[in-house]
JSON list of C-alpha atoms in Angstrom, two decimals:
[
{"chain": "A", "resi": 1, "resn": "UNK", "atom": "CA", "xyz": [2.76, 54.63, 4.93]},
{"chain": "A", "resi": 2, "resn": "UNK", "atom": "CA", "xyz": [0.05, 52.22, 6.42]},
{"chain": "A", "resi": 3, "resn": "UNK", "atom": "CA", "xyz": [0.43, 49.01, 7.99]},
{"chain": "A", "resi": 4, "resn": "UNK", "atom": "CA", "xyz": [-1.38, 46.91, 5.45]},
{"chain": "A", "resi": 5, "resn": "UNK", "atom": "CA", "xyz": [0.51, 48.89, 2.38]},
{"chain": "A", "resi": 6, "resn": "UNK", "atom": "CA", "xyz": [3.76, 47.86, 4.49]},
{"chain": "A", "resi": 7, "resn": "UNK", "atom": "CA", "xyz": [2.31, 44.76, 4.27]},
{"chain": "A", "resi": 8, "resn": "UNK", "atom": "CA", "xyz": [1.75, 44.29, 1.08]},
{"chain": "A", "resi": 9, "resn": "UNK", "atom": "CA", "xyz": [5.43, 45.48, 0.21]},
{"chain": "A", "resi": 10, "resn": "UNK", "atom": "CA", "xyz": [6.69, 42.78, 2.46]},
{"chain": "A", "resi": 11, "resn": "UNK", "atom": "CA", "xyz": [4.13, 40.16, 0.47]},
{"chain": "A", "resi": 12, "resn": "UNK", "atom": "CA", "xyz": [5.72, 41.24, -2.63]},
{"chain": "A", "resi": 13, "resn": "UNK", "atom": "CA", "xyz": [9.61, 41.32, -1.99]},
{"chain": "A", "resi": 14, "resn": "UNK", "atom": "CA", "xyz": [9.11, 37.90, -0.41]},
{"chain": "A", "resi": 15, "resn": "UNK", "atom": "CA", "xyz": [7.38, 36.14, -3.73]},
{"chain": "A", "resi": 16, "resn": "UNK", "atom": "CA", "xyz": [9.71, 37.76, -5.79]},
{"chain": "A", "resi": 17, "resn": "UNK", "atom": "CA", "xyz": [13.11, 36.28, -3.84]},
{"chain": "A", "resi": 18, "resn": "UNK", "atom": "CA", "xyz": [11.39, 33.08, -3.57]},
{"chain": "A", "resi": 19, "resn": "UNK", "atom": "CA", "xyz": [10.36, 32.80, -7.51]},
{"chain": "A", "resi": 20, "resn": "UNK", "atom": "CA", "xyz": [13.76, 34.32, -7.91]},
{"chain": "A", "resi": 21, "resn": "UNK", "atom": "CA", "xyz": [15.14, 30.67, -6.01]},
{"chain": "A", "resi": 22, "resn": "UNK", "atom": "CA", "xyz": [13.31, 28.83, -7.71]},
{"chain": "A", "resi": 23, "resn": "UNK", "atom": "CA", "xyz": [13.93, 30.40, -11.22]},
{"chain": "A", "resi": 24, "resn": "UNK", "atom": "CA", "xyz": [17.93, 29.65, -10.53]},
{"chain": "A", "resi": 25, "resn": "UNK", "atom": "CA", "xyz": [17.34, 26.02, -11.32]},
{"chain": "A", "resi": 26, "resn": "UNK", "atom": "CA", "xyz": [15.32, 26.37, -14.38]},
{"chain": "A", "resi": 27, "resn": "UNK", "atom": "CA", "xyz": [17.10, 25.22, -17.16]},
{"chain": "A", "resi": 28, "resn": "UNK", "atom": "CA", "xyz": [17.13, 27.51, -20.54]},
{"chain": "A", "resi": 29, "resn": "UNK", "atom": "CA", "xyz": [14.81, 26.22, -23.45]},
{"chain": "A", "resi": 30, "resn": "UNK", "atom": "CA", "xyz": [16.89, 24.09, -25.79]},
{"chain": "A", "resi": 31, "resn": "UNK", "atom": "CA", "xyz": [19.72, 23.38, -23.10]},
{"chain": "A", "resi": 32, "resn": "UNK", "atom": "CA", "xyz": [21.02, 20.04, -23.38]},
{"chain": "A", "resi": 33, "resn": "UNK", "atom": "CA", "xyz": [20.93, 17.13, -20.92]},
{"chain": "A", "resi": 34, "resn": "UNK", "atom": "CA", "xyz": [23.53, 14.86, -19.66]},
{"chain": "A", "resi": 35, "resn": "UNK", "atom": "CA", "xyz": [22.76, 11.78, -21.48]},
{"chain": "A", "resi": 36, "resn": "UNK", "atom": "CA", "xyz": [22.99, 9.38, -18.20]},
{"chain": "A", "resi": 37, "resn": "UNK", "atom": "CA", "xyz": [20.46, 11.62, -16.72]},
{"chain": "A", "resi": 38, "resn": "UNK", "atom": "CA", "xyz": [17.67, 11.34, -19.52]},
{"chain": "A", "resi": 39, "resn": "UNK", "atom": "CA", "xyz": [14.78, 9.16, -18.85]},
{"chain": "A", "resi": 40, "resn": "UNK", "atom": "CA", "xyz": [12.31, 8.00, -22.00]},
{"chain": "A", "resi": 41, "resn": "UNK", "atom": "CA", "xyz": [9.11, 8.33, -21.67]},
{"chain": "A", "resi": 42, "resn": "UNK", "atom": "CA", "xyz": [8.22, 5.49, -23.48]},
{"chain": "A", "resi": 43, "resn": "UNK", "atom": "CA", "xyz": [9.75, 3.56, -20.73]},
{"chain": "A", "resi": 44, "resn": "UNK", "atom": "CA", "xyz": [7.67, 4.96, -18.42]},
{"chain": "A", "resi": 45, "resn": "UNK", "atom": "CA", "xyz": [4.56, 3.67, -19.53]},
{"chain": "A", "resi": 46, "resn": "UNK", "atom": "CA", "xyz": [2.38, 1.48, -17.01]},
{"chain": "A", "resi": 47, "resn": "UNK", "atom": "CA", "xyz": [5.58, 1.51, -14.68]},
{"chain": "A", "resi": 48, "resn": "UNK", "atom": "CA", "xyz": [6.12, 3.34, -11.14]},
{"chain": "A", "resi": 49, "resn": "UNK", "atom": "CA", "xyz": [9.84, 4.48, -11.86]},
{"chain": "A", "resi": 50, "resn": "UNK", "atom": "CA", "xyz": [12.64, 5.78, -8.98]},
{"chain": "A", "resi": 51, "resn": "UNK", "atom": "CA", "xyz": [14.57, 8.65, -9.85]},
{"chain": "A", "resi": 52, "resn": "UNK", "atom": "CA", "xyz": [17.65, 8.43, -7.45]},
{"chain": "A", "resi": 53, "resn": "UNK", "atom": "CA", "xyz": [20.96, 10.14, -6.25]},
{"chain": "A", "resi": 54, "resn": "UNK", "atom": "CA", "xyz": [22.87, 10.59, -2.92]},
{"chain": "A", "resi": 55, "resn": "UNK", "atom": "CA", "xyz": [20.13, 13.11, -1.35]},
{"chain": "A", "resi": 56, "resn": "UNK", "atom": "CA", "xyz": [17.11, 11.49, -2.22]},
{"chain": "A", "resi": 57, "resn": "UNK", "atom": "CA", "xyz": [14.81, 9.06, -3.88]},
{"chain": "A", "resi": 58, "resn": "UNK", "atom": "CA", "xyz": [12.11, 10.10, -5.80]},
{"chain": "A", "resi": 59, "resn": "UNK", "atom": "CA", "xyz": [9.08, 7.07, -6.28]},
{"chain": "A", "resi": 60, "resn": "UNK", "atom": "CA", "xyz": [7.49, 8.96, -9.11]},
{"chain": "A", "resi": 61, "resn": "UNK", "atom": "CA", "xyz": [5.12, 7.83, -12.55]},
{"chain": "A", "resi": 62, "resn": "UNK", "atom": "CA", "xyz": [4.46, 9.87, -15.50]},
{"chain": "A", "resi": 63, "resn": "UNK", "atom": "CA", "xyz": [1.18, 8.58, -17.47]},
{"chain": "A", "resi": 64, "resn": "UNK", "atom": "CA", "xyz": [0.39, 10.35, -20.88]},
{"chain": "A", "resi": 65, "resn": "UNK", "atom": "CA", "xyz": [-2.78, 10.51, -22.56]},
{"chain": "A", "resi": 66, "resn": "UNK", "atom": "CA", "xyz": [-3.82, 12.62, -25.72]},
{"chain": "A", "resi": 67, "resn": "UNK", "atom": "CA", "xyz": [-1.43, 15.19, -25.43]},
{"chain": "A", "resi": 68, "resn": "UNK", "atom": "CA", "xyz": [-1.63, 15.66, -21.17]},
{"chain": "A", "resi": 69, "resn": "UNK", "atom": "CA", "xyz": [0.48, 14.24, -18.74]},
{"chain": "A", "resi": 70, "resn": "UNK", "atom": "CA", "xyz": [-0.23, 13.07, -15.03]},
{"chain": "A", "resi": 71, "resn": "UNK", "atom": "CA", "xyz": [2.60, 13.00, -12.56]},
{"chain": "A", "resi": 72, "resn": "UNK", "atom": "CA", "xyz": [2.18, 12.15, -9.46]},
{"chain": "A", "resi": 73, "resn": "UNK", "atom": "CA", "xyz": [5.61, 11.50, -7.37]},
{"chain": "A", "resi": 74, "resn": "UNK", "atom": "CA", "xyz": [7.10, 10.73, -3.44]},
{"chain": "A", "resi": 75, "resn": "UNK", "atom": "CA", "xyz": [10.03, 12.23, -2.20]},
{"chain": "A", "resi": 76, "resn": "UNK", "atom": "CA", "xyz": [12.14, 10.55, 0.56]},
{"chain": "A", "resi": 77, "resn": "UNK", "atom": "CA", "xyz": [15.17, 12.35, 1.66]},
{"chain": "A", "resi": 78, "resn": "UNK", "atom": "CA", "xyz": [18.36, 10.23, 2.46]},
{"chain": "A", "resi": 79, "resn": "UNK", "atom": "CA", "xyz": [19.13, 9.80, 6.07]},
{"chain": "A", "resi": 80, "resn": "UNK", "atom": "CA", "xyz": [22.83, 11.22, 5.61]},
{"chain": "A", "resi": 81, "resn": "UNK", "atom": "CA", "xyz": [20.92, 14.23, 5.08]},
{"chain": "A", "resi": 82, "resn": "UNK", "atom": "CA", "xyz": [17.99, 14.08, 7.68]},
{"chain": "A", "resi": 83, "resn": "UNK", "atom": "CA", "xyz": [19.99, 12.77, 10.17]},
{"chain": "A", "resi": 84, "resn": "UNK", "atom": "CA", "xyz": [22.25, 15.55, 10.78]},
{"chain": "A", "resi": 85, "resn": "UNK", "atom": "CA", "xyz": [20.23, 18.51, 8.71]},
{"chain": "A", "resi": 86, "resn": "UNK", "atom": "CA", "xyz": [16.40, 17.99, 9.94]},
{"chain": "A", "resi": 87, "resn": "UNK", "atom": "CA", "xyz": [15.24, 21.09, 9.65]},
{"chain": "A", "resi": 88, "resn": "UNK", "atom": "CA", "xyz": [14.01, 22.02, 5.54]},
{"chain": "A", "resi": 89, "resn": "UNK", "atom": "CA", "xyz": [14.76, 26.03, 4.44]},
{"chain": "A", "resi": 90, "resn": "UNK", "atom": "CA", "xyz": [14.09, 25.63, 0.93]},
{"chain": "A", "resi": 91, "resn": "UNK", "atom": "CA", "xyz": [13.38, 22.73, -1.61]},
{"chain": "A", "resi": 92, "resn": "UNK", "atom": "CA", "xyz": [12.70, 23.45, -5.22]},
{"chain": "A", "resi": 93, "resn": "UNK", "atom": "CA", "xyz": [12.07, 20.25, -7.62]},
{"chain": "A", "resi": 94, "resn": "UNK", "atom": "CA", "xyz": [11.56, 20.64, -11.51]},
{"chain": "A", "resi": 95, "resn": "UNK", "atom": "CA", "xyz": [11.08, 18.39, -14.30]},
{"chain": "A", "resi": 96, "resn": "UNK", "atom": "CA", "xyz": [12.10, 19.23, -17.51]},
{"chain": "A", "resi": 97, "resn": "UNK", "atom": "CA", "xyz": [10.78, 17.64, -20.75]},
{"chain": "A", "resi": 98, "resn": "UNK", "atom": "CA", "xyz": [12.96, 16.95, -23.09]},
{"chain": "A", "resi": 99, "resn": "UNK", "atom": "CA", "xyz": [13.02, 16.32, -27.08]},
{"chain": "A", "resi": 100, "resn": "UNK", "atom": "CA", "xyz": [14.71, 13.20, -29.25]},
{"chain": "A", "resi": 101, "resn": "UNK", "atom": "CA", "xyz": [18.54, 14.80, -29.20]},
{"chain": "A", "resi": 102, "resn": "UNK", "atom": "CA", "xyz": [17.79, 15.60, -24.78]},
{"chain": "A", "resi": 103, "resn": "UNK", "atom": "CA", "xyz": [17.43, 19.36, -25.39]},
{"chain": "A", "resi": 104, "resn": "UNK", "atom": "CA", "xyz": [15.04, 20.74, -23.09]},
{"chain": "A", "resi": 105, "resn": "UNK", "atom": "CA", "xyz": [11.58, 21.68, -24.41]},
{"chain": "A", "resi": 106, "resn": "UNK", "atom": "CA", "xyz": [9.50, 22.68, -21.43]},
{"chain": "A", "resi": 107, "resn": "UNK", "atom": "CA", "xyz": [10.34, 22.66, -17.74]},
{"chain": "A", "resi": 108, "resn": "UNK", "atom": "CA", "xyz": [7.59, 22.76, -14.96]},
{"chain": "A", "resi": 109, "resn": "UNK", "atom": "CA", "xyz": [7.85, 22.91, -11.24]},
{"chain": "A", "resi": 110, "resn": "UNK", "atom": "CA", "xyz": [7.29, 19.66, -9.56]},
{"chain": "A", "resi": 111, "resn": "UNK", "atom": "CA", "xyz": [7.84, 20.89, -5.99]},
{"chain": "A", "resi": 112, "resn": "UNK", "atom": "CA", "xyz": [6.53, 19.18, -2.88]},
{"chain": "A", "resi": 113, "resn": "UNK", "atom": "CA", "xyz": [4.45, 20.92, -0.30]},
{"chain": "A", "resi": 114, "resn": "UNK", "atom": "CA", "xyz": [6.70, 21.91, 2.97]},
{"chain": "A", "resi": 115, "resn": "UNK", "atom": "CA", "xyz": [6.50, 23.87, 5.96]},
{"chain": "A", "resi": 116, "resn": "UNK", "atom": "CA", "xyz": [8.98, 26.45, 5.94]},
{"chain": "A", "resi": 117, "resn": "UNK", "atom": "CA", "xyz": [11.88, 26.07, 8.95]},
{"chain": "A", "resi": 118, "resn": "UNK", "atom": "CA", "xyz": [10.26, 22.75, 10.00]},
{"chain": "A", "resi": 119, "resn": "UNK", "atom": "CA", "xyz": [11.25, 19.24, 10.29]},
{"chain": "A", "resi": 120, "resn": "UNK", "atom": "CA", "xyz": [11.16, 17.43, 6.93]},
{"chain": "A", "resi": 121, "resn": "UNK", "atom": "CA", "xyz": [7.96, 15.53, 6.49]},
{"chain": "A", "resi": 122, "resn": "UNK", "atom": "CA", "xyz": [8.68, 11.64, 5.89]},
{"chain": "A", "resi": 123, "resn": "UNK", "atom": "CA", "xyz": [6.54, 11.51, 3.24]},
{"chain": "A", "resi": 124, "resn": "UNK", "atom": "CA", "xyz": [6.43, 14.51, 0.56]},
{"chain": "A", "resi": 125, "resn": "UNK", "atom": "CA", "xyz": [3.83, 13.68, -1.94]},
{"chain": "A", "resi": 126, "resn": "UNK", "atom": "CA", "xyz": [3.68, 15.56, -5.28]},
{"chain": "A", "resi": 127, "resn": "UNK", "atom": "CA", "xyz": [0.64, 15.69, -8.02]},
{"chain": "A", "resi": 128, "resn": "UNK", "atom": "CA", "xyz": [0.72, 17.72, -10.86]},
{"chain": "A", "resi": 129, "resn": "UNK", "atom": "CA", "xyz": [-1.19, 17.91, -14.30]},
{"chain": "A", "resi": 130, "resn": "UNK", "atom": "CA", "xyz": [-0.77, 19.75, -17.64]},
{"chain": "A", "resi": 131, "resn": "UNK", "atom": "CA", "xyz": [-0.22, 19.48, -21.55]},
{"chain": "A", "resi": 132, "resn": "UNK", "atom": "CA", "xyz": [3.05, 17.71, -22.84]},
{"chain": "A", "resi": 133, "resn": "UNK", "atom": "CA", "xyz": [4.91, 19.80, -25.02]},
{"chain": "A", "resi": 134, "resn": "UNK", "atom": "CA", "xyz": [5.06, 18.54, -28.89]},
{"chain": "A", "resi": 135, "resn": "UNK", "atom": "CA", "xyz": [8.15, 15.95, -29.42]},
{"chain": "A", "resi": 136, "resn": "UNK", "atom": "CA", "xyz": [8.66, 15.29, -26.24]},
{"chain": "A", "resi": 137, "resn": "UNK", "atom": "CA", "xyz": [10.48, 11.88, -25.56]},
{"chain": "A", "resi": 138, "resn": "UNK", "atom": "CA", "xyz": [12.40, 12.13, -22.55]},
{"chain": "A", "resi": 139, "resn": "UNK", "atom": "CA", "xyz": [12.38, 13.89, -19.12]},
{"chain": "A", "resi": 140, "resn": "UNK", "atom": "CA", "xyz": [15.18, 14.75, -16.75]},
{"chain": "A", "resi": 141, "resn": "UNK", "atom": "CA", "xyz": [14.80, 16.00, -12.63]},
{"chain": "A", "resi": 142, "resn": "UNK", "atom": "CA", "xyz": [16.86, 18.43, -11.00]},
{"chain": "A", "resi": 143, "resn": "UNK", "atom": "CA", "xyz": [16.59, 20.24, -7.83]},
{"chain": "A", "resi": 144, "resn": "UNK", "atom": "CA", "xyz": [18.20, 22.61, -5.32]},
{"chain": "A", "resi": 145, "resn": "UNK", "atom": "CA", "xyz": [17.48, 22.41, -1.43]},
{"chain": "A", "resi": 146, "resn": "UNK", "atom": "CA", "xyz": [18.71, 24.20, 1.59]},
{"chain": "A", "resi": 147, "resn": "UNK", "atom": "CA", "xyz": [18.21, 22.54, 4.72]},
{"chain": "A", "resi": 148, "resn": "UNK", "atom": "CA", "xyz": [19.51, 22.97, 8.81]},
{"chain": "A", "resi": 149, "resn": "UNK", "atom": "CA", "xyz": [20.97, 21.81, 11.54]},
{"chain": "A", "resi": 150, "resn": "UNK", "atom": "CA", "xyz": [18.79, 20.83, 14.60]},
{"chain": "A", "resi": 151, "resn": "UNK", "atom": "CA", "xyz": [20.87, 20.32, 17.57]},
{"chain": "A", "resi": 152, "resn": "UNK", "atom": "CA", "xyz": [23.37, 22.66, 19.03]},
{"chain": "A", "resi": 153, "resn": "UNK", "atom": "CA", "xyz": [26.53, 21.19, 17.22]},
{"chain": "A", "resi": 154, "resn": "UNK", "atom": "CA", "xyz": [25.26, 21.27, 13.89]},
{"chain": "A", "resi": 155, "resn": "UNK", "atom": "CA", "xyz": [23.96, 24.80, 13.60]},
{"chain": "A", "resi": 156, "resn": "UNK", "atom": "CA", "xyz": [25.03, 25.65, 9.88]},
{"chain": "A", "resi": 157, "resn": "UNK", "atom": "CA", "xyz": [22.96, 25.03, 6.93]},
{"chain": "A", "resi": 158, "resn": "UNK", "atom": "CA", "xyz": [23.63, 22.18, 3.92]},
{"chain": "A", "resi": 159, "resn": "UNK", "atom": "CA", "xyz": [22.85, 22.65, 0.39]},
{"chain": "A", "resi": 160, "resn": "UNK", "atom": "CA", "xyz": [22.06, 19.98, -2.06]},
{"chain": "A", "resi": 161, "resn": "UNK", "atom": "CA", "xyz": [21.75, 20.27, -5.90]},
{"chain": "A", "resi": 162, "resn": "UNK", "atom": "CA", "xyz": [21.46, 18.31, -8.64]},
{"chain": "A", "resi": 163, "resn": "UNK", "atom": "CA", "xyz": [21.76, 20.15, -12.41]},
{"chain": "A", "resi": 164, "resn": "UNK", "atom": "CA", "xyz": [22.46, 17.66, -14.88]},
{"chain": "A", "resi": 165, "resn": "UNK", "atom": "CA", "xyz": [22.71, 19.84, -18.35]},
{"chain": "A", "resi": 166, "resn": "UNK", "atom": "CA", "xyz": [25.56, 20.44, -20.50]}
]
């Protein structure tokens, strides 16, 4: 076999285990969401809003506008985390849209750019466009991460997730 077909193989199996990651977080269409994790859009409106828990803080807004939405979004890790576990491995963010009763109705990947085995950036800035899905009134974030040690003591690797659904 040649190099570059060898090289393509290797291309592929790597997308498909990292869409495969990022697929494990995605909730199922119609899934319901904890009810002290659903946020209204029409609360939203002409706001900047924080989405927060014990690994991060997410400075995010969500505009809507005949039948789009614009988010745009800034993810700060929590020093308990960074402090000990500098190094990022993985990171997957999603936003899930949700209908009037908090089932899910769409979910779209609101991910950060990162460099892969390097220090987490202290600012991770996320903008993303596309069509709302009909009756949606609410959103809801969850994530996964996998991040590492940087000094000799702390050599093993930390997970974080958040999956707020019934």
């Amino acid at each position: 076999m040649s190099r570059y077909r060898l090289l393509c193989a290797f291309i592929v199996a790597v997308a498909l285990f990292l869409g495969g990651c990022g697929n494990f977080i995605t909730p199922e269409l119609g899934v319901v969401a904890k009810k002290e994790s659903r946020i209204l859009i029409k609360d939203l409106v002409d706001k900047d809003a924080v989405f927060q828990t014990g690994d991060l803080k997410l400075n995010y807004s969500l505009v809507e506008m005949e039948g789009e939405y614009r988010y745009a979004g800034v993810v700060d890790f929590d020093r308990s985390l960074t402090d000990s576990f500098s190094t990022i491995v993985k990171f997957y963010l999603k936003m899930s849209f949700l209908d009037s009763e908090g089932r899910v109705l769409e979910t779209v990947d609101v991910t950060p750019f990162f460099s892969y085995l390097n220090n987490i950036p202290l600012e991770m800035k996320i903008k993303k466009d596309g069509i709302s899905p009909y009756g949606a009134s609410g959103i809801v974030f969850n994530y996964l991460g996998l991040f590492r040690g940087a000094t000799r003591d702390i050599t093993e690797d930390w997970e974080i997730i958040y999956f707020p659904f019934e």
